[in-house]
Amino acid sequence: MKALVTGISGFVGSHMAEFLLARNVEVTGTIRHRSRMDHIRHLKDIRLMECELRDPFSVEHLLTEVKPDLIFHLAAQSFVPTSWNSPMDTITNNIGGQVNILEAVRKLGLPAKIQLACSSEQYGHVEPDEVPIKETNPLRPLSPYAVSKVCQEYLGYQYFKSYGLHIIPTRTFNHTGPRRGENFVTSNFSKQISDIEKGKKEPVIHVGNLTAKRDFTDVRDVVRAYWLALEKGEAGVTYNIASGTCYTIQEVLDLLLSYSHIQIEVKEDPARLRPSDVEILLGDYQRFHDRTGWKPEIPFEQTMQDLLNYWRAQP
Ligand code: GDD
């Protein structure tokens, strides 16, 4: 069994590669010339190919070489605030990259099963009586990032319908764990706490909107879900991947602070507030559970502890 993981050097990509290697799957991953290799340096048995996903020739060459049975399409500009600062970059990266992959699979006639990393951000504005959110909920995206993910998913549907490609979009709610990029809230707070503990920073933690509610799943549960999506999921059907529980960001902050022995002052940083923030994301993963048996296994407290310890172990 051969798998292609786009964005293998990223947070989810590195965990996906570990999961696949443990199952004796042959793993090829895409990197770009400026990719940071820290997360995958320990993985000796993966094949890395330099590929610019926005370049159709580069992607066609990649797929001709690899001919994967499974494609986990994880590469993306995935930080919501960046999508307001550079909307066009997010749109061209996320949509253009995926068009090139689907086109190459179609042209080469590959029978690959393809998972698309779509997002709960696609739901955007959610009414109070719409939680927990089912896949049938209307999509009301609130950021260029969310719009790019809606488009990625619809392209997947279109290629499934038009050409019969075996495509499974996963709408994943927030996910975190060791190696989470330092921009994202759980990692950002953990890194700030760890820097304070190391004496690298004054005992003040800077925060943005603490009232938002998010549904967090451990990344190690998420990559297992992606595997099951391709093993057992129905082509052309979208699945929520979520924990079914949500926390305010204030609660996330309080939990992380409770793991530290230092007294830390909390300060709002206006630069961390967004033009529009999704108020609540709480997912219903029943459809995916019914199809695959998946449910999250790692408790949130464990994930947060592991994440904080990850930052504490960094130089
Ligand atoms: N990043 C960040 N930094 N967010 C903060 C901060 C802060 O200092 N303070 C409060 N927040 C709030 C944000 O306003 C948002 O409501 C929430 O914390 C989570 O922010 P992020 O961790 O940046 O994630 P996100 O919810 O915007 O998006 C993540 O989840 C999506 C799935 O729902 C990303 O992982 C996306 O790529 C993913 O698709």
Coordinates of C-alpha atoms and ligand atoms in Angstrom, one line a residue:
M1 CA 0.0 0.0 0.0
K2 CA 1.4 3.4 -1.0
A3 CA 0.3 6.7 0.5
L4 CA 1.0 10.2 -0.5
V5 CA 0.8 12.8 2.2
T6 CA 0.8 16.4 1.0
G7 CA 2.3 18.8 3.6
I8 CA 4.1 16.0 5.4
S9 CA 6.4 18.4 7.2
G10 CA 3.5 20.2 8.8
F11 CA 1.7 19.4 12.1
V12 CA -0.9 16.9 11.0
G13 CA 1.4 15.6 8.1
S14 CA 4.1 14.5 10.5
H15 CA 1.5 12.6 12.7
M16 CA -0.1 11.1 9.6
A17 CA 3.3 9.8 8.5
E18 CA 4.0 8.2 11.9
F19 CA 0.6 6.6 11.9
L20 CA 1.0 5.1 8.3
L21 CA 4.6 3.9 9.0
A22 CA 3.4 2.0 12.0
R23 CA 1.0 0.2 9.7
N24 CA 3.7 -0.7 7.2
V25 CA 2.4 1.7 4.5
E26 CA 5.0 3.1 2.1
V27 CA 4.9 6.8 2.6
T28 CA 5.8 9.6 0.2
G29 CA 5.4 13.2 1.3
T30 CA 5.6 16.6 -0.5
I31 CA 7.8 19.4 0.8
R32 CA 8.7 22.8 -0.6
H33 CA 12.2 24.2 -0.7
R34 CA 11.5 26.3 2.5
S35 CA 9.7 23.6 4.5
R36 CA 10.9 23.2 8.0
M37 CA 12.0 19.6 8.6
D38 CA 12.0 19.5 12.4
H39 CA 8.8 17.5 12.7
I40 CA 9.9 14.7 10.3
R41 CA 13.6 14.4 10.8
H42 CA 13.1 11.4 13.1
L43 CA 11.2 9.5 10.3
K44 CA 13.8 7.6 8.4
D45 CA 11.5 5.5 6.2
I46 CA 9.7 8.2 4.3
R47 CA 10.3 9.4 0.8
L48 CA 10.3 13.1 0.4
M49 CA 9.6 14.8 -3.0
E50 CA 9.9 18.5 -3.5
C51 CA 6.7 19.7 -5.1
E52 CA 5.0 23.1 -5.6
L53 CA 1.3 22.2 -5.5
R54 CA 0.4 25.4 -7.3
D55 CA 2.4 24.2 -10.3
P56 CA 0.4 21.7 -12.4
F57 CA 3.5 20.2 -14.0
S58 CA 5.2 19.7 -10.6
V59 CA 2.1 17.9 -9.4
E60 CA 1.7 15.7 -12.5
H61 CA 5.3 14.7 -12.2
L62 CA 4.8 13.8 -8.5
L63 CA 1.8 11.6 -9.2
T64 CA 3.3 9.9 -12.2
E65 CA 6.3 9.0 -10.0
V66 CA 4.4 7.9 -6.9
K67 CA 1.2 6.4 -8.2
P68 CA -0.3 6.3 -4.7
D69 CA -3.2 4.1 -3.6
L70 CA -4.1 6.7 -0.9
I71 CA -3.8 10.4 -0.9
F72 CA -4.0 12.5 2.3
H73 CA -4.3 16.0 1.1
L74 CA -3.3 18.0 4.1
A75 CA -1.1 20.8 2.6
A76 CA -2.8 24.2 3.0
Q77 CA -2.5 27.7 4.3
S78 CA -4.3 26.8 7.5
F79 CA -4.1 29.8 9.9
V80 CA -7.3 31.8 9.8
P81 CA -5.8 35.3 10.5
T82 CA -3.3 35.0 7.7
S83 CA -6.2 34.6 5.3
W84 CA -7.4 38.1 6.1
N85 CA -3.9 39.5 5.7
S86 CA -3.3 37.6 2.4
P87 CA -6.6 36.5 1.1
M88 CA -5.4 35.8 -2.4
D89 CA -2.5 33.8 -1.2
T90 CA -4.8 31.6 0.8
I91 CA -7.2 31.2 -2.1
T92 CA -4.6 30.3 -4.7
N93 CA -2.7 28.0 -2.4
N94 CA -5.6 26.0 -1.1
I95 CA -7.8 25.9 -4.1
G96 CA -5.1 25.9 -6.8
G97 CA -3.1 23.2 -5.1
Q98 CA -6.1 20.9 -4.9
V99 CA -7.3 21.5 -8.5
N100 CA -3.8 20.4 -9.6
I101 CA -4.0 17.2 -7.6
L102 CA -7.4 16.3 -8.8
E103 CA -6.6 17.1 -12.4
A104 CA -3.4 15.0 -12.3
V105 CA -5.3 12.0 -10.7
R106 CA -8.0 12.3 -13.4
K107 CA -5.6 12.7 -16.3
L108 CA -3.4 9.8 -15.2
G109 CA -6.4 7.6 -14.5
L110 CA -5.2 6.7 -11.0
P111 CA -7.6 4.7 -8.8
A112 CA -6.4 6.5 -5.7
K113 CA -8.6 7.1 -2.7
I114 CA -8.3 10.8 -1.7
Q115 CA -9.0 12.4 1.6
L116 CA -9.5 16.2 1.6
A117 CA -8.7 18.1 4.8
C118 CA -11.7 20.4 4.9
S119 CA -12.7 22.3 8.0
S120 CA -15.4 23.1 10.6
E121 CA -14.6 26.7 9.8
Q122 CA -16.8 26.2 6.8
Y123 CA -19.8 26.3 9.1
G124 CA -18.8 29.8 10.1
H125 CA -21.8 31.6 11.7
V126 CA -23.8 29.0 13.6
E127 CA -27.2 29.7 15.2
P128 CA -27.6 28.6 18.9
D129 CA -30.1 25.9 18.0
E130 CA -27.8 24.4 15.4
V131 CA -25.3 22.8 17.8
P132 CA -24.0 20.2 17.9
I133 CA -23.4 20.8 14.2
K134 CA -24.3 18.1 11.7
E135 CA -22.9 17.9 8.2
T136 CA -26.3 19.0 6.9
N137 CA -26.0 22.5 8.5
P138 CA -25.8 25.5 6.2
L139 CA -22.3 26.8 5.5
R140 CA -21.8 30.4 6.4
P141 CA -18.1 31.0 6.2
L142 CA -16.6 34.0 7.9
S143 CA -13.0 34.1 6.6
P144 CA -11.2 33.8 3.3
Y145 CA -9.7 30.6 4.8
A146 CA -13.2 29.2 5.4
V147 CA -14.3 30.1 1.9
S148 CA -11.2 28.3 0.4
K149 CA -12.2 25.2 2.3
V150 CA -15.8 25.3 1.1
C151 CA -14.4 25.5 -2.4
Q152 CA -12.0 22.6 -1.8
E153 CA -14.9 20.5 -0.6
Y154 CA -17.1 21.4 -3.5
L155 CA -14.4 20.7 -6.0
G156 CA -14.1 17.3 -4.4
Y157 CA -17.8 16.7 -4.9
Q158 CA -17.6 17.9 -8.4
Y159 CA -14.7 15.6 -9.3
F160 CA -16.5 12.7 -7.6
K161 CA -19.7 13.4 -9.6
S162 CA -18.1 14.3 -12.9
Y163 CA -15.3 11.8 -13.1
G164 CA -16.0 9.2 -10.4
L165 CA -12.9 10.0 -8.3
H166 CA -13.0 8.3 -4.9
I167 CA -13.0 11.5 -2.8
I168 CA -13.8 11.9 0.9
P169 CA -13.8 15.3 2.4
T170 CA -13.4 15.5 6.2
R171 CA -14.7 18.6 8.0
T172 CA -12.3 18.5 11.0
F173 CA -13.0 20.6 14.0
N174 CA -10.1 22.1 16.0
H175 CA -7.3 19.7 16.6
T176 CA -4.1 20.0 18.5
G177 CA -1.3 18.2 20.3
P178 CA 2.5 18.1 20.2
R179 CA 4.1 20.0 17.3
R180 CA 1.0 22.2 16.8
G181 CA 2.3 25.4 15.1
E182 CA 2.9 28.2 17.5
N183 CA 0.3 30.6 16.0
F184 CA -2.7 28.5 16.9
V185 CA -4.3 29.2 20.3
T186 CA -3.5 26.1 22.3
S187 CA 0.1 26.1 21.2
N188 CA 0.5 29.8 21.5
F189 CA -0.6 29.8 25.1
S190 CA 1.4 26.7 25.9
K191 CA 4.6 28.3 24.4
Q192 CA 4.0 31.5 26.2
I193 CA 3.7 29.6 29.5
S194 CA 6.7 27.5 28.8
D195 CA 8.8 30.7 27.9
I196 CA 7.7 32.3 31.2
E197 CA 8.7 29.2 33.1
K198 CA 12.1 29.3 31.4
G199 CA 12.6 32.9 32.3
K200 CA 12.6 34.0 28.6
K201 CA 9.5 36.2 29.0
E202 CA 7.9 38.3 31.8
P203 CA 5.0 36.6 33.6
V204 CA 2.3 38.0 31.3
I205 CA 0.3 36.0 28.8
H206 CA -1.1 37.8 25.8
V207 CA -4.5 36.6 24.5
G208 CA -7.2 37.4 22.0
N209 CA -10.9 36.6 22.1
L210 CA -11.5 34.3 25.1
T211 CA -15.3 33.9 24.6
A212 CA -15.1 31.8 21.5
K213 CA -16.0 28.1 21.9
R214 CA -14.1 25.4 20.1
D215 CA -14.3 21.6 19.9
F216 CA -10.8 20.1 20.2
T217 CA -9.7 16.6 19.1
D218 CA -6.2 15.2 19.7
V219 CA -4.2 15.1 16.4
R220 CA -3.4 11.4 17.0
D221 CA -7.2 10.7 17.0
V222 CA -7.6 12.8 13.9
V223 CA -5.0 11.0 11.8
R224 CA -6.6 7.7 12.8
A225 CA -9.9 9.2 11.6
Y226 CA -8.3 10.1 8.2
W227 CA -7.1 6.5 7.8
L228 CA -10.6 5.1 8.6
A229 CA -12.2 7.7 6.2
L230 CA -10.3 6.1 3.3
E231 CA -10.6 2.6 4.6
K232 CA -14.4 2.6 5.3
G233 CA -15.8 6.0 4.3
E234 CA -18.3 6.3 1.4
A235 CA -16.9 8.2 -1.6
G236 CA -18.5 11.6 -2.2
V237 CA -19.8 11.8 1.4
T238 CA -18.5 14.5 3.8
Y239 CA -17.8 13.6 7.4
N240 CA -17.4 15.7 10.6
I241 CA -14.4 14.8 12.7
A242 CA -15.0 16.2 16.2
S243 CA -15.0 15.4 19.9
G244 CA -18.6 16.4 20.6
T245 CA -17.5 18.6 23.5
C246 CA -16.5 22.3 23.4
Y247 CA -14.6 24.7 25.7
T248 CA -14.4 28.5 25.7
I249 CA -10.9 29.7 25.0
Q250 CA -11.0 31.1 28.6
E251 CA -11.4 27.5 29.8
V252 CA -8.5 26.4 27.7
L253 CA -6.4 29.2 29.1
D254 CA -7.4 28.3 32.7
L255 CA -6.6 24.7 32.2
L256 CA -3.1 25.4 30.8
L257 CA -2.4 28.0 33.6
S258 CA -3.4 25.3 36.2
Y259 CA -0.5 23.1 34.9
S260 CA 2.0 25.8 35.8
H261 CA 3.3 26.7 39.3
I262 CA 4.0 30.3 38.2
Q263 CA 1.5 33.2 38.9
I264 CA 0.8 34.6 35.4
E265 CA -1.0 37.8 34.5
V266 CA -3.5 37.6 31.5
K267 CA -3.5 40.6 29.1
E268 CA -5.7 41.1 26.0
D269 CA -3.8 42.0 22.9
P270 CA -6.0 43.9 20.4
A271 CA -3.9 42.7 17.5
R272 CA -5.0 39.1 18.3
L273 CA -8.7 40.0 17.7
R274 CA -10.2 39.1 14.3
P275 CA -12.4 41.0 11.9
S276 CA -15.0 38.3 12.6
D277 CA -14.6 35.3 14.8
V278 CA -16.6 32.1 14.7
E279 CA -18.4 32.1 18.0
I280 CA -19.0 28.4 18.5
L281 CA -17.9 25.2 16.8
L282 CA -19.3 22.1 18.4
G283 CA -19.4 19.1 16.2
D284 CA -21.7 16.0 15.8
Y285 CA -19.5 13.1 14.6
Q286 CA -22.3 10.5 14.6
R287 CA -22.3 10.0 10.8
F288 CA -18.6 9.2 10.8
H289 CA -19.0 6.9 13.9
D290 CA -21.8 5.0 12.3
R291 CA -19.8 4.4 9.2
T292 CA -16.4 3.6 10.7
G293 CA -16.8 3.0 14.4
W294 CA -14.4 5.9 15.1
K295 CA -14.6 7.9 18.3
P296 CA -12.0 10.1 20.0
E297 CA -9.9 8.4 22.6
I298 CA -7.4 10.9 24.0
P299 CA -8.9 13.2 26.7
F300 CA -8.5 16.9 26.2
E301 CA -6.6 17.3 29.5
Q302 CA -4.0 14.8 28.3
T303 CA -3.6 16.6 24.9
M304 CA -3.0 19.9 26.7
Q305 CA -0.5 18.4 29.1
D306 CA 1.4 16.7 26.2
L307 CA 1.4 20.0 24.3
L308 CA 2.7 22.0 27.2
N309 CA 5.4 19.4 27.8
Y310 CA 6.3 19.5 24.1
W311 CA 7.0 23.2 24.4
R312 CA 8.8 22.8 27.7
A313 CA 11.2 20.3 26.0
Q314 CA 12.0 22.7 23.2
P315 CA 15.4 24.5 23.5
Ligands
GDD1 N1 -4.5 32.0 17.4 C1 -5.0 32.6 18.5 N2 -4.1 33.3 19.3 N3 -6.3 32.5 18.7 C2 -6.8 33.0 19.8 C3 -5.9 33.8 20.7 C4 -4.6 33.9 20.4 O1 -3.8 34.5 21.1 N4 -6.7 34.2 21.8 C5 -8.0 33.8 21.5 N5 -8.0 33.1 20.4 C6 -9.2 32.5 19.8 C7 -9.4 32.8 18.3 O2 -10.0 34.1 18.2 C8 -10.4 31.6 17.9 O3 -11.7 31.9 18.3 C9 -9.9 30.5 18.8 O4 -9.0 31.0 19.8 C10 -9.1 29.4 18.1 O5 -8.1 30.0 17.3 P1 -7.0 29.2 16.4 O6 -6.3 28.3 17.3 O7 -6.2 30.2 15.7 O8 -7.9 28.2 15.5 P2 -9.2 28.5 14.6 O9 -10.4 28.0 15.3 O10 -9.2 29.9 14.0 O11 -8.9 27.5 13.3 C11 -8.4 26.2 13.6 O12 -9.4 25.2 13.5 C12 -10.0 25.0 12.2 C13 -11.0 24.0 12.4 O13 -12.1 24.5 13.1 C14 -7.3 25.9 12.5 O14 -6.6 24.8 12.9 C15 -7.9 25.8 11.1 O15 -6.8 25.4 10.2 C16 -8.9 24.7 11.2 O16 -9.5 24.4 9.9

